[in-house]
PDB file of C-alpha atoms in Angstrom:
ATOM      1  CA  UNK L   3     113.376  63.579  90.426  1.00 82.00           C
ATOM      2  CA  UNK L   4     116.322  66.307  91.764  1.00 93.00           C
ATOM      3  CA  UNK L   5     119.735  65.632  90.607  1.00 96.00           C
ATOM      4  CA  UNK L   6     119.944  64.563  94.168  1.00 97.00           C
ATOM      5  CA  UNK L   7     117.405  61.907  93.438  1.00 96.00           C
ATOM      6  CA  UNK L   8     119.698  61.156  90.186  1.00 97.00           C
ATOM      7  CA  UNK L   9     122.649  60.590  92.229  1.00 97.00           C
ATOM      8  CA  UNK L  10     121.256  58.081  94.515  1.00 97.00           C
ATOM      9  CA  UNK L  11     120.176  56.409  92.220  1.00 97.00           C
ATOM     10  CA  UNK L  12     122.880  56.038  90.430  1.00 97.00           C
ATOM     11  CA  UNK L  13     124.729  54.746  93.373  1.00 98.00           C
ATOM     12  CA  UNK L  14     121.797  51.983  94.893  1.00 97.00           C
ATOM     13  CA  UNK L  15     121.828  50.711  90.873  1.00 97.00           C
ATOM     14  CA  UNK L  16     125.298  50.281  91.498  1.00 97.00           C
ATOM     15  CA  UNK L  17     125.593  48.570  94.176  1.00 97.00           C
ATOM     16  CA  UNK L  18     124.567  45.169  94.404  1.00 97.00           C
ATOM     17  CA  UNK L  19     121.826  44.213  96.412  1.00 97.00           C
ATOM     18  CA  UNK L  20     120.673  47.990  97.613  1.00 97.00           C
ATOM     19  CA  UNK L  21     117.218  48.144  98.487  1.00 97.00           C
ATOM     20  CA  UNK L  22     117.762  52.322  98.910  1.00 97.00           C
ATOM     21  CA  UNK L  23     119.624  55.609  98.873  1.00 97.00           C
ATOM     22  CA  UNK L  24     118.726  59.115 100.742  1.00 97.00           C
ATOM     23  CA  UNK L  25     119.661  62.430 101.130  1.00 97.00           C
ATOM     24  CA  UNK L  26     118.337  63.955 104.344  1.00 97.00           C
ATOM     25  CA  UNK L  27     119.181  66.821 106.661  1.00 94.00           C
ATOM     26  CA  UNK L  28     120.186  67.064 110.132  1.00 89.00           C
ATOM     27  CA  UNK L  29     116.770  66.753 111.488  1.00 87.00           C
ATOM     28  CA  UNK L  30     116.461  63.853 109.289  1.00 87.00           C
ATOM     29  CA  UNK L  31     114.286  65.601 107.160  1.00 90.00           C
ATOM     30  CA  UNK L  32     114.495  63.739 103.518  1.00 93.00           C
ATOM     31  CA  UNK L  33     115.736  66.105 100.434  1.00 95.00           C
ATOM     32  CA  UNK L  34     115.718  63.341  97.896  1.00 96.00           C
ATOM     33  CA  UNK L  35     115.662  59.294  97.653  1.00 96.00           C
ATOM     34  CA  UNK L  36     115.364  56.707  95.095  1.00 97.00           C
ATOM     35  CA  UNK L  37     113.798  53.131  96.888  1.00 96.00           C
ATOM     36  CA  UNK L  38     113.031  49.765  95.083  1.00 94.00           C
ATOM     37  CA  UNK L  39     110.886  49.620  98.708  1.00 92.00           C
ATOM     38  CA  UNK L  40     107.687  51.740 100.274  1.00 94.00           C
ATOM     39  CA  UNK L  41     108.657  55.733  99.976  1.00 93.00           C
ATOM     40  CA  UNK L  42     107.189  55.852 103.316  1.00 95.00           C
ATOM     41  CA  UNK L  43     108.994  53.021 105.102  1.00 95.00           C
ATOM     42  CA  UNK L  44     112.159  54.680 103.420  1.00 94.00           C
ATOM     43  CA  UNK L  45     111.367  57.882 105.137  1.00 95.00           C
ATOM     44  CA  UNK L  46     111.132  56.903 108.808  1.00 95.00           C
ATOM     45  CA  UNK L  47     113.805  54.355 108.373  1.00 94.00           C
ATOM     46  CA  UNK L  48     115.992  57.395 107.152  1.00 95.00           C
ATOM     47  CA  UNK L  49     115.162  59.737 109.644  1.00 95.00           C
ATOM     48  CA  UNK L  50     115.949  57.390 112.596  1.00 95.00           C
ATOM     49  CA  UNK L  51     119.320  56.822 111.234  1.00 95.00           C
ATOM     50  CA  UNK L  52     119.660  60.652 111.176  1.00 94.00           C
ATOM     51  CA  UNK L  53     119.055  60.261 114.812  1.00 93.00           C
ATOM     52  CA  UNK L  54     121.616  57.940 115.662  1.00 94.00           C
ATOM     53  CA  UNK L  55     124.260  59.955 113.579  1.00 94.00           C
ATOM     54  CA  UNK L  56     123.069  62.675 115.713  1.00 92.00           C
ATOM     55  CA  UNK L  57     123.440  61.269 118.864  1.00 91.00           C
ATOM     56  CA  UNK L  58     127.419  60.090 117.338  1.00 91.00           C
ATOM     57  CA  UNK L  59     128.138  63.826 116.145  1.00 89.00           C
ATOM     58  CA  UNK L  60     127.234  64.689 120.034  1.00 88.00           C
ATOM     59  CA  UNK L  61     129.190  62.177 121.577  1.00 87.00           C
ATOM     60  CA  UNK L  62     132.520  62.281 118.978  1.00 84.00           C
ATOM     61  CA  UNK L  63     132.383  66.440 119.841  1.00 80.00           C
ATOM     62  CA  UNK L  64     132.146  65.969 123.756  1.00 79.00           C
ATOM     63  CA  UNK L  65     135.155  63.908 123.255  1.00 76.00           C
ATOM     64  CA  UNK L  66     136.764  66.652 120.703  1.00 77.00           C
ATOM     65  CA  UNK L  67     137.680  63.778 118.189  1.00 77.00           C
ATOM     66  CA  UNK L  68     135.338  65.919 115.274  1.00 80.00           C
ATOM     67  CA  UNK L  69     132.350  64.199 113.638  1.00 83.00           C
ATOM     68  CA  UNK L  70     132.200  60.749 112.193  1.00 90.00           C
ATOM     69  CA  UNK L  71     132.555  60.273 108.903  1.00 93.00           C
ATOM     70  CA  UNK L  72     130.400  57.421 108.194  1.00 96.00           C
ATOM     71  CA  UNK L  73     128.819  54.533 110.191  1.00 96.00           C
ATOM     72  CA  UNK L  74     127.287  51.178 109.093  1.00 97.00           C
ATOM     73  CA  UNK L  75     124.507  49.637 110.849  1.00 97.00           C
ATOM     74  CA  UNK L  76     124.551  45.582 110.467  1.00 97.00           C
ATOM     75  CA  UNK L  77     121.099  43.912 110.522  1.00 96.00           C
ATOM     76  CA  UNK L  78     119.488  40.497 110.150  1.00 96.00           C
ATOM     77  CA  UNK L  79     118.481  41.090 106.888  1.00 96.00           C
ATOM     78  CA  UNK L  80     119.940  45.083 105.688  1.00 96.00           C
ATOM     79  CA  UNK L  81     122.810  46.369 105.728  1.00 97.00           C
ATOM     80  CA  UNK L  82     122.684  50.534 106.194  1.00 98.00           C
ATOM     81  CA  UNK L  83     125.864  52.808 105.818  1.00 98.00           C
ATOM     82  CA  UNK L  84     125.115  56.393 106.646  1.00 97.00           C
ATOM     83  CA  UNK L  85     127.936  59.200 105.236  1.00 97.00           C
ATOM     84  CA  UNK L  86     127.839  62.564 106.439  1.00 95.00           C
ATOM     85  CA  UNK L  87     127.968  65.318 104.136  1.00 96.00           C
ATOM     86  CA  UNK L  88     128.575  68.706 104.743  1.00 91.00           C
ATOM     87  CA  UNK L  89     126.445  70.614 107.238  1.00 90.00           C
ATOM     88  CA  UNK L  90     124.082  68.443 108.886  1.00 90.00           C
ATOM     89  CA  UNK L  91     123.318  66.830 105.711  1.00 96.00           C
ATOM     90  CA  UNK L  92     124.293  63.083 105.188  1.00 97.00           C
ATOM     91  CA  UNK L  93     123.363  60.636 102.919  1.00 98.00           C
ATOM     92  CA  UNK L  94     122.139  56.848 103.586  1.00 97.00           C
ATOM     93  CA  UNK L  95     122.737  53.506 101.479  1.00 98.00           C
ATOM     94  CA  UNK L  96     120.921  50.304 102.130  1.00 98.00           C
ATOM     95  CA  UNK L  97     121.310  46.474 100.667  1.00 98.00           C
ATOM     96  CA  UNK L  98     119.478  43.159 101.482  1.00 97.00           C
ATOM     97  CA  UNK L  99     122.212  41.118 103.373  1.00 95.00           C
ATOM     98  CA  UNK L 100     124.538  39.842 102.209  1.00 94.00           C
ATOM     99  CA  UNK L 101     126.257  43.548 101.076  1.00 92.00           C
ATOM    100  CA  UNK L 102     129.382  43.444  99.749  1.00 96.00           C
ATOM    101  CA  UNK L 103     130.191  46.472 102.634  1.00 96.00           C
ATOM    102  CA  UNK L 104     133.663  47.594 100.678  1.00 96.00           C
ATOM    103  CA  UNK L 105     131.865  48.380  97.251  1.00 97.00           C
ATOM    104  CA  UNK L 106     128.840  49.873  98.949  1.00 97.00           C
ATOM    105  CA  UNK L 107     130.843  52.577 101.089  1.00 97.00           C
ATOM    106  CA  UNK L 108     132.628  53.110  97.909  1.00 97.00           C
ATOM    107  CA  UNK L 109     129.784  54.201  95.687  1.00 98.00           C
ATOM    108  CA  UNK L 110     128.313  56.459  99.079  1.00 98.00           C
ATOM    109  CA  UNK L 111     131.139  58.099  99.068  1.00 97.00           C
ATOM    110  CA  UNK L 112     131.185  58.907  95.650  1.00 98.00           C
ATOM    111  CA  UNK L 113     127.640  59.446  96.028  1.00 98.00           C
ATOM    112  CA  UNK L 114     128.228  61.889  99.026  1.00 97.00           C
ATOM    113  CA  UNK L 115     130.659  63.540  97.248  1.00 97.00           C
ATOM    114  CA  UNK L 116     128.832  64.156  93.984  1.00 97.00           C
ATOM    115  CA  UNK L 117     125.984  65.330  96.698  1.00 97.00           C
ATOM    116  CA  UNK L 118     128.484  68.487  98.004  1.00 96.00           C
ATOM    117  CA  UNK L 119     129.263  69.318  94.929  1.00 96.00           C
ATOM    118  CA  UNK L 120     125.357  69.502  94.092  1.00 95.00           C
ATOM    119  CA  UNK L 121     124.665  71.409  97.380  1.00 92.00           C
ATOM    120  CA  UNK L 122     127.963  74.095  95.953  1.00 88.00           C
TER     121      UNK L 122
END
């Protein structure tokens, strides 16, 4: 595992109920993840969410209000924040419902943060 990998995980054992954390790149092309769940499942479900922050990023710069910072996605049964990073890269946290949403932004941003400083 990268110390990418180590950071996630750090951050999905600390946060109750995470099923997930990723590290992917604008394309949604994964760098790093730690999953209790299928590494491949993990994958696509991270790259679509890499679409969807794309599709923000476009829509926040025709408006000239400048990227979004993070987003969360509320499910049935996951919850998924996703956290930009620092150029095109962002990083993804998931729980099983119910997430306590406050705690689990905190540790991705801490994780996201710890991620720039990685990427440095």
């Amino acid at each position: 595992m990268t110390p990418f990998g180590h950071i996630l995980q750090r951050a999905v054992q600390a946060t109750p109920n995470a099923i997930g954390g990723a590290f992917a790149d604008a394309d949604g092309e994964m760098v790093d993840s730690f999953t209790v769940g299928d590494p491949h499942e993990w994958a696509i479900l991270t790259a679509h969410y890499g679409v969807v922050l794309g599709h923000l990023v476009a829509a926040f710069g025709t408006w000239h209000f400048g990227g979004p910072e993070y987003f969360i996605a509320l499910h049935k049964e996951i919850d998924v924040i996703v956290h930009a990073v620092d150029g095109g890269y962002y990083a993804l946290l998931a729980a099983k419902t119910p997430t306590n949403l406050g705690l689990a932004l905190e540790r991705l941003r801490a994780a996201a943060a710890q991620l720039r400083k990685e990427m440095a």
